[in-house]
Short mmCIF file of N, CA and C in Angstrom, two decimals:
data_model
loop_
_atom_site.label_atom_id
_atom_site.label_comp_id
_atom_site.label_asym_id
_atom_site.label_seq_id
_atom_site.Cartn_x
_atom_site.Cartn_y
_atom_site.Cartn_z
N MET A 1312 61.06 99.72 98.96
CA MET A 1312 62.31 99.70 99.71
C MET A 1312 63.41 99.12 98.84
N LYS A 1313 64.54 99.80 98.80
CA LYS A 1313 65.68 99.38 98.01
C LYS A 1313 66.84 99.01 98.93
N SER A 1314 67.74 98.18 98.41
CA SER A 1314 68.97 97.84 99.10
C SER A 1314 70.08 98.70 98.52
N ILE A 1315 70.70 99.51 99.37
CA ILE A 1315 71.71 100.46 98.92
C ILE A 1315 73.05 100.11 99.55
N LEU A 1316 74.05 99.93 98.70
CA LEU A 1316 75.41 99.64 99.14
C LEU A 1316 76.27 100.86 98.83
N ILE A 1317 76.83 101.46 99.87
CA ILE A 1317 77.70 102.62 99.70
C ILE A 1317 79.14 102.16 99.87
N ILE A 1318 79.96 102.40 98.86
CA ILE A 1318 81.38 102.07 98.91
C ILE A 1318 82.15 103.37 99.09
N GLN A 1319 82.73 103.53 100.27
CA GLN A 1319 83.49 104.73 100.57
C GLN A 1319 84.96 104.47 100.29
N GLY A 1320 85.45 105.13 99.25
CA GLY A 1320 86.81 104.87 98.77
C GLY A 1320 87.83 105.83 99.33
N GLY A 1321 88.04 105.79 100.60
CA GLY A 1321 89.07 106.62 101.21
C GLY A 1321 88.52 107.82 101.94
N GLY A 1322 89.43 108.69 102.29
CA GLY A 1322 89.09 109.84 103.11
C GLY A 1322 89.32 109.54 104.58
N ARG A 1323 89.36 110.57 105.38
CA ARG A 1323 89.57 110.41 106.82
C ARG A 1323 88.32 109.85 107.48
N PRO A 1324 88.47 109.14 108.62
CA PRO A 1324 87.31 108.51 109.27
C PRO A 1324 86.15 109.46 109.55
N ASN A 1325 86.43 110.69 109.94
CA ASN A 1325 85.37 111.67 110.19
C ASN A 1325 85.50 112.89 109.29
N GLY A 1326 86.11 112.67 108.13
CA GLY A 1326 86.36 113.76 107.21
C GLY A 1326 85.15 114.13 106.38
N ASN A 1327 85.38 114.97 105.39
CA ASN A 1327 84.29 115.48 104.55
C ASN A 1327 83.53 114.37 103.84
N THR A 1328 84.26 113.41 103.24
CA THR A 1328 83.60 112.34 102.49
C THR A 1328 82.77 111.46 103.42
N SER A 1329 83.33 111.11 104.57
CA SER A 1329 82.61 110.29 105.54
C SER A 1329 81.33 110.99 106.00
N GLN A 1330 81.41 112.28 106.26
CA GLN A 1330 80.23 113.02 106.69
C GLN A 1330 79.17 113.07 105.58
N LEU A 1331 79.63 113.24 104.34
CA LEU A 1331 78.71 113.26 103.20
C LEU A 1331 78.01 111.91 103.06
N VAL A 1332 78.77 110.83 103.18
CA VAL A 1332 78.23 109.47 103.08
C VAL A 1332 77.17 109.24 104.15
N HIS A 1333 77.47 109.62 105.37
CA HIS A 1333 76.52 109.38 106.47
C HIS A 1333 75.26 110.23 106.33
N ALA A 1334 75.38 111.43 105.81
CA ALA A 1334 74.19 112.25 105.57
C ALA A 1334 73.31 111.62 104.49
N PHE A 1335 73.93 111.13 103.41
CA PHE A 1335 73.19 110.43 102.36
C PHE A 1335 72.50 109.20 102.93
N ALA A 1336 73.24 108.40 103.70
CA ALA A 1336 72.69 107.17 104.28
C ALA A 1336 71.51 107.47 105.20
N GLN A 1337 71.63 108.52 105.99
CA GLN A 1337 70.55 108.89 106.89
C GLN A 1337 69.29 109.25 106.10
N GLY A 1338 69.46 110.01 105.03
CA GLY A 1338 68.32 110.35 104.18
C GLY A 1338 67.68 109.12 103.56
N ALA A 1339 68.50 108.20 103.06
CA ALA A 1339 67.98 106.98 102.44
C ALA A 1339 67.26 106.11 103.46
N GLU A 1340 67.81 106.01 104.67
CA GLU A 1340 67.16 105.22 105.72
C GLU A 1340 65.83 105.86 106.14
N THR A 1341 65.78 107.18 106.18
CA THR A 1341 64.54 107.88 106.49
C THR A 1341 63.45 107.53 105.48
N ALA A 1342 63.84 107.33 104.23
CA ALA A 1342 62.89 106.97 103.18
C ALA A 1342 62.53 105.48 103.19
N GLY A 1343 63.13 104.72 104.11
CA GLY A 1343 62.79 103.31 104.26
C GLY A 1343 63.70 102.34 103.56
N HIS A 1344 64.81 102.80 103.01
CA HIS A 1344 65.74 101.92 102.31
C HIS A 1344 66.71 101.26 103.29
N LEU A 1345 67.22 100.10 102.92
CA LEU A 1345 68.26 99.43 103.68
C LEU A 1345 69.61 99.90 103.16
N VAL A 1346 70.45 100.37 104.05
CA VAL A 1346 71.73 100.94 103.64
C VAL A 1346 72.87 100.25 104.37
N GLU A 1347 73.91 99.90 103.61
CA GLU A 1347 75.14 99.39 104.20
C GLU A 1347 76.30 100.21 103.66
N ILE A 1348 77.19 100.62 104.55
CA ILE A 1348 78.38 101.39 104.17
C ILE A 1348 79.60 100.49 104.32
N ILE A 1349 80.39 100.38 103.26
CA ILE A 1349 81.66 99.65 103.29
C ILE A 1349 82.78 100.68 103.10
N SER A 1350 83.65 100.78 104.08
CA SER A 1350 84.80 101.69 103.97
C SER A 1350 86.00 100.91 103.44
N LEU A 1351 86.55 101.38 102.34
CA LEU A 1351 87.74 100.74 101.79
C LEU A 1351 88.99 101.09 102.58
N ASN A 1352 88.86 101.93 103.61
CA ASN A 1352 89.95 102.13 104.55
C ASN A 1352 90.05 100.93 105.49
N LYS A 1353 88.94 100.25 105.72
CA LYS A 1353 88.89 99.11 106.64
C LYS A 1353 88.81 97.78 105.91
N THR A 1354 88.38 97.80 104.67
CA THR A 1354 88.18 96.60 103.87
C THR A 1354 89.14 96.64 102.69
N GLU A 1355 90.11 95.73 102.68
CA GLU A 1355 91.14 95.77 101.64
C GLU A 1355 90.63 95.21 100.32
N VAL A 1356 90.74 96.02 99.28
CA VAL A 1356 90.45 95.58 97.91
C VAL A 1356 91.62 96.04 97.04
N LYS A 1357 92.37 95.09 96.55
CA LYS A 1357 93.51 95.39 95.69
C LYS A 1357 93.05 95.60 94.25
N GLY A 1358 93.86 96.27 93.46
CA GLY A 1358 93.54 96.49 92.05
C GLY A 1358 93.64 95.19 91.25
N CYS A 1359 92.94 95.16 90.14
CA CYS A 1359 92.99 94.00 89.23
C CYS A 1359 94.41 93.82 88.70
N ILE A 1360 94.84 92.56 88.58
CA ILE A 1360 96.17 92.29 88.03
C ILE A 1360 96.09 91.76 86.60
N GLY A 1361 94.89 91.68 86.04
CA GLY A 1361 94.72 91.31 84.63
C GLY A 1361 95.11 89.89 84.29
N CYS A 1362 94.98 88.97 85.24
CA CYS A 1362 95.42 87.59 85.00
C CYS A 1362 94.37 86.74 84.27
N ASN A 1363 93.13 87.20 84.23
CA ASN A 1363 92.01 86.50 83.57
C ASN A 1363 91.62 85.19 84.23
N ALA A 1364 92.13 84.87 85.41
CA ALA A 1364 91.75 83.62 86.09
C ALA A 1364 90.29 83.62 86.52
N CYS A 1365 89.70 84.78 86.64
CA CYS A 1365 88.33 84.90 87.17
C CYS A 1365 87.26 84.84 86.09
N ARG A 1366 87.61 84.74 84.86
CA ARG A 1366 86.61 84.94 83.80
C ARG A 1366 85.39 84.06 83.93
N TYR A 1367 84.26 84.73 83.89
CA TYR A 1367 82.94 84.13 83.75
C TYR A 1367 82.62 83.07 84.80
N GLY A 1368 82.33 83.56 85.97
CA GLY A 1368 81.82 82.69 87.03
C GLY A 1368 82.83 82.21 88.03
N LYS A 1369 84.09 82.57 87.87
CA LYS A 1369 85.11 82.14 88.82
C LYS A 1369 85.48 83.31 89.72
N PRO A 1370 85.80 83.06 90.98
CA PRO A 1370 86.20 84.15 91.87
C PRO A 1370 87.60 84.66 91.54
N CYS A 1371 87.87 85.86 91.98
CA CYS A 1371 89.21 86.42 91.84
C CYS A 1371 90.19 85.62 92.69
N ILE A 1372 91.40 85.44 92.19
CA ILE A 1372 92.40 84.65 92.93
C ILE A 1372 93.12 85.45 94.01
N GLN A 1373 92.92 86.78 94.02
CA GLN A 1373 93.62 87.59 95.01
C GLN A 1373 93.05 87.36 96.40
N LYS A 1374 93.92 87.41 97.38
CA LYS A 1374 93.53 87.16 98.77
C LYS A 1374 93.26 88.50 99.47
N ASP A 1375 92.06 89.02 99.25
CA ASP A 1375 91.64 90.22 99.96
C ASP A 1375 90.14 90.09 100.18
N SER A 1376 89.45 91.18 100.40
CA SER A 1376 88.04 91.13 100.79
C SER A 1376 87.06 91.21 99.63
N PHE A 1377 87.53 91.36 98.40
CA PHE A 1377 86.57 91.60 97.32
C PHE A 1377 85.59 90.44 97.13
N ASN A 1378 86.08 89.19 97.15
CA ASN A 1378 85.18 88.06 96.93
C ASN A 1378 84.05 88.03 97.96
N GLU A 1379 84.32 88.51 99.18
CA GLU A 1379 83.28 88.59 100.21
C GLU A 1379 82.25 89.68 99.89
N LEU A 1380 82.66 90.68 99.11
CA LEU A 1380 81.75 91.77 98.75
C LEU A 1380 80.86 91.42 97.56
N VAL A 1381 81.23 90.43 96.77
CA VAL A 1381 80.48 90.09 95.55
C VAL A 1381 78.99 89.83 95.84
N PRO A 1382 78.63 89.03 96.85
CA PRO A 1382 77.20 88.84 97.11
C PRO A 1382 76.47 90.14 97.46
N LYS A 1383 77.15 91.04 98.16
CA LYS A 1383 76.56 92.34 98.50
C LYS A 1383 76.34 93.19 97.23
N ILE A 1384 77.32 93.14 96.33
CA ILE A 1384 77.20 93.87 95.06
C ILE A 1384 76.02 93.32 94.26
N LYS A 1385 75.94 92.00 94.19
CA LYS A 1385 74.89 91.37 93.38
C LYS A 1385 73.49 91.58 93.96
N SER A 1386 73.38 91.69 95.28
CA SER A 1386 72.05 91.84 95.88
C SER A 1386 71.62 93.30 96.00
N ALA A 1387 72.52 94.23 95.84
CA ALA A 1387 72.18 95.66 95.97
C ALA A 1387 71.37 96.13 94.76
N ASP A 1388 70.43 97.02 95.02
CA ASP A 1388 69.71 97.69 93.94
C ASP A 1388 70.51 98.90 93.45
N LEU A 1389 71.18 99.57 94.39
CA LEU A 1389 71.93 100.79 94.11
C LEU A 1389 73.30 100.69 94.74
N ILE A 1390 74.33 100.98 93.96
CA ILE A 1390 75.69 101.09 94.50
C ILE A 1390 76.10 102.54 94.40
N VAL A 1391 76.45 103.10 95.55
CA VAL A 1391 76.90 104.49 95.62
C VAL A 1391 78.41 104.48 95.75
N PHE A 1392 79.07 105.14 94.83
CA PHE A 1392 80.53 105.26 94.83
C PHE A 1392 80.87 106.60 95.48
N ALA A 1393 81.57 106.56 96.60
CA ALA A 1393 81.89 107.78 97.34
C ALA A 1393 83.40 107.93 97.46
N SER A 1394 83.89 109.12 97.15
CA SER A 1394 85.33 109.32 97.14
C SER A 1394 85.68 110.78 97.35
N PRO A 1395 86.79 111.03 98.05
CA PRO A 1395 87.34 112.38 97.98
C PRO A 1395 87.99 112.56 96.61
N LEU A 1396 88.09 113.78 96.16
CA LEU A 1396 88.80 114.07 94.93
C LEU A 1396 90.30 114.05 95.23
N LEU A 1397 91.03 113.15 94.56
CA LEU A 1397 92.48 113.05 94.75
C LEU A 1397 93.15 113.15 93.39
N PHE A 1398 94.00 114.12 93.24
CA PHE A 1398 94.67 114.37 91.96
C PHE A 1398 93.67 114.44 90.82
N TRP A 1399 92.56 115.15 91.08
CA TRP A 1399 91.54 115.48 90.09
C TRP A 1399 90.71 114.29 89.62
N THR A 1400 90.70 113.20 90.39
CA THR A 1400 89.86 112.07 90.00
C THR A 1400 89.46 111.27 91.23
N LEU A 1401 88.84 110.13 91.01
CA LEU A 1401 88.45 109.23 92.08
C LEU A 1401 89.69 108.67 92.77
N SER A 1402 89.53 108.29 94.02
CA SER A 1402 90.66 107.72 94.76
C SER A 1402 91.10 106.39 94.15
N SER A 1403 92.34 106.02 94.40
CA SER A 1403 92.84 104.74 93.90
C SER A 1403 92.09 103.58 94.54
N LYS A 1404 91.61 103.76 95.76
CA LYS A 1404 90.86 102.68 96.42
C LYS A 1404 89.55 102.41 95.71
N ILE A 1405 88.83 103.43 95.32
CA ILE A 1405 87.55 103.21 94.64
C ILE A 1405 87.80 102.69 93.22
N LYS A 1406 88.88 103.15 92.59
CA LYS A 1406 89.19 102.63 91.25
C LYS A 1406 89.57 101.15 91.31
N ALA A 1407 90.30 100.75 92.34
CA ALA A 1407 90.64 99.33 92.50
C ALA A 1407 89.37 98.50 92.67
N PHE A 1408 88.42 99.01 93.45
CA PHE A 1408 87.14 98.32 93.63
C PHE A 1408 86.41 98.17 92.30
N ILE A 1409 86.38 99.22 91.51
CA ILE A 1409 85.70 99.18 90.21
C ILE A 1409 86.41 98.20 89.26
N GLU A 1410 87.74 98.21 89.25
CA GLU A 1410 88.48 97.28 88.39
C GLU A 1410 88.12 95.83 88.66
N ARG A 1411 87.85 95.52 89.90
CA ARG A 1411 87.59 94.12 90.28
C ARG A 1411 86.20 93.65 89.86
N PHE A 1412 85.37 94.54 89.32
CA PHE A 1412 84.09 94.12 88.76
C PHE A 1412 84.30 93.13 87.61
N TYR A 1413 85.52 93.11 87.09
CA TYR A 1413 85.88 92.19 86.00
C TYR A 1413 85.47 90.76 86.33
N CYS A 1414 85.59 90.38 87.61
CA CYS A 1414 85.29 88.99 87.98
C CYS A 1414 83.80 88.73 88.16
N ILE A 1415 82.94 89.74 88.05
CA ILE A 1415 81.50 89.47 88.10
C ILE A 1415 80.86 89.62 86.72
N ALA A 1416 81.69 89.81 85.72
CA ALA A 1416 81.20 89.90 84.35
C ALA A 1416 80.71 88.53 83.88
N GLU A 1417 79.72 88.56 83.00
CA GLU A 1417 79.18 87.34 82.41
C GLU A 1417 79.45 87.37 80.92
N GLU A 1418 79.65 86.21 80.35
CA GLU A 1418 79.92 86.13 78.92
C GLU A 1418 78.73 86.63 78.13
N ASP A 1419 79.01 87.39 77.10
CA ASP A 1419 77.95 87.94 76.24
C ASP A 1419 78.34 87.65 74.80
N PRO A 1420 77.63 86.75 74.11
CA PRO A 1420 78.00 86.39 72.75
C PRO A 1420 77.80 87.52 71.74
N ALA A 1421 76.97 88.50 72.08
CA ALA A 1421 76.73 89.63 71.16
C ALA A 1421 76.77 90.93 71.95
N PRO A 1422 77.97 91.31 72.43
CA PRO A 1422 78.05 92.50 73.28
C PRO A 1422 77.80 93.78 72.50
N PRO A 1423 77.22 94.78 73.18
CA PRO A 1423 77.04 96.09 72.52
C PRO A 1423 78.39 96.73 72.21
N LEU A 1424 78.37 97.70 71.35
CA LEU A 1424 79.58 98.41 70.94
C LEU A 1424 80.38 98.86 72.15
N GLY A 1425 81.66 98.54 72.14
CA GLY A 1425 82.55 98.99 73.21
C GLY A 1425 82.61 98.09 74.42
N ARG A 1426 81.86 96.99 74.43
CA ARG A 1426 81.88 96.09 75.57
C ARG A 1426 82.35 94.71 75.12
N TYR A 1427 82.79 93.92 76.11
CA TYR A 1427 83.21 92.56 75.83
C TYR A 1427 82.34 91.55 76.57
N GLU A 1428 81.59 92.02 77.57
CA GLU A 1428 80.80 91.14 78.40
C GLU A 1428 79.63 91.94 78.96
N ARG A 1429 78.82 91.30 79.82
CA ARG A 1429 77.74 92.05 80.46
C ARG A 1429 77.89 91.91 81.98
N TYR A 1430 77.37 92.88 82.65
CA TYR A 1430 77.45 92.94 84.11
C TYR A 1430 76.04 92.94 84.68
N PRO A 1431 75.90 92.57 85.96
CA PRO A 1431 74.57 92.69 86.58
C PRO A 1431 74.08 94.13 86.46
N VAL A 1432 72.80 94.30 86.19
CA VAL A 1432 72.25 95.64 86.02
C VAL A 1432 71.93 96.23 87.39
N LYS A 1433 72.52 97.36 87.68
CA LYS A 1433 72.35 98.05 88.97
C LYS A 1433 72.14 99.53 88.71
N ASP A 1434 71.64 100.21 89.72
CA ASP A 1434 71.64 101.66 89.71
C ASP A 1434 72.95 102.11 90.35
N ALA A 1435 73.38 103.31 90.00
CA ALA A 1435 74.62 103.85 90.55
C ALA A 1435 74.45 105.33 90.87
N ALA A 1436 75.21 105.79 91.84
CA ALA A 1436 75.28 107.21 92.16
C ALA A 1436 76.71 107.53 92.58
N LEU A 1437 77.05 108.80 92.49
CA LEU A 1437 78.41 109.24 92.83
C LEU A 1437 78.34 110.35 93.87
N LEU A 1438 79.10 110.18 94.94
CA LEU A 1438 79.28 111.21 95.97
C LEU A 1438 80.75 111.56 96.02
N MET A 1439 81.07 112.85 95.92
CA MET A 1439 82.47 113.26 96.00
C MET A 1439 82.62 114.55 96.78
N THR A 1440 83.78 114.72 97.39
CA THR A 1440 84.11 115.96 98.10
C THR A 1440 85.46 116.47 97.62
N SER A 1441 85.63 117.77 97.74
CA SER A 1441 86.92 118.37 97.39
C SER A 1441 87.08 119.71 98.08
N ALA A 1442 88.33 120.13 98.19
CA ALA A 1442 88.61 121.46 98.72
C ALA A 1442 88.27 122.51 97.66
N ASP A 1443 88.64 122.23 96.42
CA ASP A 1443 88.42 123.18 95.32
C ASP A 1443 86.98 123.14 94.82
N ASP A 1444 86.58 124.20 94.18
CA ASP A 1444 85.24 124.27 93.62
C ASP A 1444 85.25 125.11 92.35
N TYR A 1445 86.13 124.74 91.41
CA TYR A 1445 86.20 125.42 90.13
C TYR A 1445 85.23 124.75 89.15
N PHE A 1446 84.97 125.36 88.04
CA PHE A 1446 84.05 124.76 87.07
C PHE A 1446 84.58 123.44 86.51
N TRP A 1447 85.91 123.25 86.58
CA TRP A 1447 86.53 122.05 86.03
C TRP A 1447 86.96 121.05 87.11
N THR A 1448 86.70 121.33 88.37
CA THR A 1448 87.22 120.51 89.47
C THR A 1448 86.91 119.02 89.30
N TYR A 1449 85.71 118.69 88.93
CA TYR A 1449 85.29 117.28 88.87
C TYR A 1449 85.26 116.71 87.46
N GLU A 1450 85.77 117.43 86.50
CA GLU A 1450 85.64 117.01 85.10
C GLU A 1450 86.19 115.60 84.85
N GLN A 1451 87.40 115.33 85.34
CA GLN A 1451 88.01 114.02 85.11
C GLN A 1451 87.29 112.92 85.87
N ALA A 1452 86.87 113.19 87.11
CA ALA A 1452 86.17 112.19 87.92
C ALA A 1452 84.82 111.85 87.32
N VAL A 1453 84.08 112.86 86.88
CA VAL A 1453 82.77 112.62 86.27
C VAL A 1453 82.92 111.84 84.97
N SER A 1454 83.93 112.18 84.19
CA SER A 1454 84.19 111.46 82.94
C SER A 1454 84.45 109.98 83.21
N TYR A 1455 85.27 109.69 84.20
CA TYR A 1455 85.57 108.30 84.56
C TYR A 1455 84.30 107.57 84.99
N TYR A 1456 83.52 108.18 85.89
CA TYR A 1456 82.28 107.59 86.38
C TYR A 1456 81.32 107.30 85.21
N GLN A 1457 81.14 108.29 84.36
CA GLN A 1457 80.19 108.11 83.25
C GLN A 1457 80.66 107.08 82.24
N PHE A 1458 81.95 107.08 81.95
CA PHE A 1458 82.45 106.12 80.97
C PHE A 1458 82.51 104.71 81.55
N ALA A 1459 83.18 104.54 82.70
CA ALA A 1459 83.41 103.20 83.24
C ALA A 1459 82.15 102.58 83.84
N ILE A 1460 81.45 103.32 84.68
CA ILE A 1460 80.32 102.75 85.42
C ILE A 1460 79.03 102.75 84.59
N ILE A 1461 78.75 103.87 83.95
CA ILE A 1461 77.47 104.00 83.25
C ILE A 1461 77.57 103.44 81.82
N ASN A 1462 78.50 103.92 81.03
CA ASN A 1462 78.56 103.51 79.63
C ASN A 1462 79.12 102.10 79.44
N TYR A 1463 80.20 101.75 80.14
CA TYR A 1463 80.82 100.45 79.91
C TYR A 1463 80.16 99.34 80.73
N ILE A 1464 80.14 99.48 82.05
CA ILE A 1464 79.53 98.44 82.88
C ILE A 1464 78.02 98.39 82.65
N GLY A 1465 77.41 99.54 82.41
CA GLY A 1465 76.00 99.57 82.05
C GLY A 1465 75.04 99.84 83.20
N PHE A 1466 75.55 100.39 84.31
CA PHE A 1466 74.67 100.75 85.41
C PHE A 1466 73.82 101.95 85.02
N HIS A 1467 72.70 102.11 85.70
CA HIS A 1467 71.79 103.23 85.46
C HIS A 1467 72.12 104.36 86.44
N ASP A 1468 72.42 105.51 85.90
CA ASP A 1468 72.81 106.66 86.73
C ASP A 1468 71.61 107.23 87.47
N ARG A 1469 71.73 107.33 88.81
CA ARG A 1469 70.70 107.95 89.63
C ARG A 1469 71.12 109.34 90.09
N GLY A 1470 72.30 109.78 89.68
CA GLY A 1470 72.71 111.14 90.00
C GLY A 1470 74.05 111.23 90.70
N MET A 1471 74.47 112.48 90.89
CA MET A 1471 75.76 112.77 91.51
C MET A 1471 75.61 113.93 92.47
N LEU A 1472 76.39 113.92 93.53
CA LEU A 1472 76.54 115.08 94.39
C LEU A 1472 78.03 115.36 94.47
N LEU A 1473 78.44 116.46 93.86
CA LEU A 1473 79.84 116.86 93.79
C LEU A 1473 80.02 118.02 94.75
N ALA A 1474 80.50 117.70 95.94
CA ALA A 1474 80.54 118.65 97.04
C ALA A 1474 81.88 119.38 97.08
N GLY A 1475 82.00 120.40 96.26
CA GLY A 1475 83.22 121.21 96.24
C GLY A 1475 83.20 122.28 97.31
N GLY A 1476 84.37 122.86 97.54
CA GLY A 1476 84.48 123.97 98.49
C GLY A 1476 84.39 123.55 99.94
N CYS A 1477 84.92 122.36 100.25
CA CYS A 1477 84.83 121.84 101.63
C CYS A 1477 86.05 122.18 102.47
N GLY A 1478 86.74 123.24 102.14
CA GLY A 1478 87.88 123.66 102.92
C GLY A 1478 89.18 123.35 102.24
N ASP A 1479 90.26 123.71 102.90
CA ASP A 1479 91.58 123.49 102.29
C ASP A 1479 92.07 122.08 102.60
N THR A 1480 93.31 121.81 102.29
CA THR A 1480 93.85 120.46 102.44
C THR A 1480 94.64 120.30 103.74
N ASN A 1481 94.27 121.02 104.77
CA ASN A 1481 95.00 120.97 106.04
C ASN A 1481 94.53 119.85 106.96
N GLY A 1482 93.61 119.03 106.48
CA GLY A 1482 93.15 117.91 107.29
C GLY A 1482 91.96 118.22 108.17
N LYS A 1483 91.46 119.43 108.12
CA LYS A 1483 90.32 119.80 108.96
C LYS A 1483 89.06 119.86 108.09
N PRO A 1484 88.12 118.92 108.29
CA PRO A 1484 86.91 118.94 107.49
C PRO A 1484 86.10 120.21 107.74
N GLN A 1485 85.59 120.77 106.66
CA GLN A 1485 84.79 121.99 106.76
C GLN A 1485 83.48 121.87 106.00
N ILE A 1486 83.06 120.64 105.73
CA ILE A 1486 81.83 120.44 104.98
C ILE A 1486 80.62 120.97 105.73
N ASP A 1487 80.73 121.02 107.06
CA ASP A 1487 79.62 121.51 107.86
C ASP A 1487 79.37 123.02 107.67
N LYS A 1488 80.30 123.70 107.02
CA LYS A 1488 80.13 125.13 106.73
C LYS A 1488 79.47 125.35 105.36
N THR A 1489 79.09 124.25 104.70
CA THR A 1489 78.44 124.31 103.38
C THR A 1489 77.01 123.77 103.49
N ASN A 1490 76.30 123.74 102.39
CA ASN A 1490 74.97 123.13 102.34
C ASN A 1490 75.02 121.67 101.91
N HIS A 1491 76.22 121.13 101.74
CA HIS A 1491 76.35 119.80 101.14
C HIS A 1491 75.77 118.67 101.99
N LEU A 1492 75.82 118.78 103.30
CA LEU A 1492 75.28 117.70 104.13
C LEU A 1492 73.76 117.63 103.98
N GLN A 1493 73.11 118.76 103.92
CA GLN A 1493 71.66 118.78 103.69
C GLN A 1493 71.34 118.26 102.28
N GLU A 1494 72.17 118.66 101.31
CA GLU A 1494 71.98 118.17 99.93
C GLU A 1494 72.12 116.65 99.87
N ALA A 1495 73.09 116.10 100.62
CA ALA A 1495 73.31 114.65 100.63
C ALA A 1495 72.13 113.94 101.29
N TYR A 1496 71.63 114.48 102.39
CA TYR A 1496 70.46 113.91 103.06
C TYR A 1496 69.27 113.88 102.10
N ASP A 1497 69.03 115.00 101.44
CA ASP A 1497 67.91 115.09 100.50
C ASP A 1497 68.10 114.14 99.31
N PHE A 1498 69.33 114.02 98.83
CA PHE A 1498 69.65 113.12 97.72
C PHE A 1498 69.30 111.68 98.11
N GLY A 1499 69.76 111.27 99.30
CA GLY A 1499 69.46 109.92 99.78
C GLY A 1499 67.98 109.70 99.98
N LYS A 1500 67.32 110.67 100.56
CA LYS A 1500 65.89 110.54 100.85
C LYS A 1500 65.05 110.46 99.58
N ASN A 1501 65.47 111.17 98.54
CA ASN A 1501 64.65 111.30 97.33
C ASN A 1501 65.16 110.51 96.13
N ILE A 1502 66.19 109.68 96.34
CA ILE A 1502 66.83 109.04 95.17
C ILE A 1502 65.88 108.12 94.41
N TYR A 1503 64.86 107.59 95.07
CA TYR A 1503 63.89 106.76 94.38
C TYR A 1503 62.49 107.39 94.38
N GLN A 1504 62.43 108.70 94.50
CA GLN A 1504 61.15 109.40 94.38
C GLN A 1504 60.92 109.70 92.91
N ASP A 1505 60.15 108.88 92.25
CA ASP A 1505 59.90 109.08 90.81
C ASP A 1505 58.49 109.56 90.56
#
């Protein structure tokens, strides 16, 4: 049994991303995992201001909910980053959440190439939705996820579900007309089937 923390970075309350998240969570719970969903629509996390007050063991000085999320981040085995595609990348809410990982970094006297510190080792997964479904639709979002979360922070990638073709941008979710909800359920159910 694993502890799974899903961070939903925006989207409408019952929109495509929310439905994808809940399908994934249902699959993971069916497999016996503990799942918690945090919506950044309801939980305020501001972007990093680069003040360095938090370095190495100190909490962030900003007055929002991130410091309350730190114990959840540290105790989770898997963090799932979920976002609608906005301007060809992750939402600003999920990026603000990722930026604030700066305050959970630990000093590393001999960091690997390209890093300045080390982070708690976690598994990670990416869930995204979009209206478009071109071969390049998720290129920028996947690049950000792979560079920032996997290569720089050092999390272990457990996979991605890039749910394109979920309808137009008129505000009406159409993910139920695709196979993506079943794919998300199966992804959650099988994410630790090795």
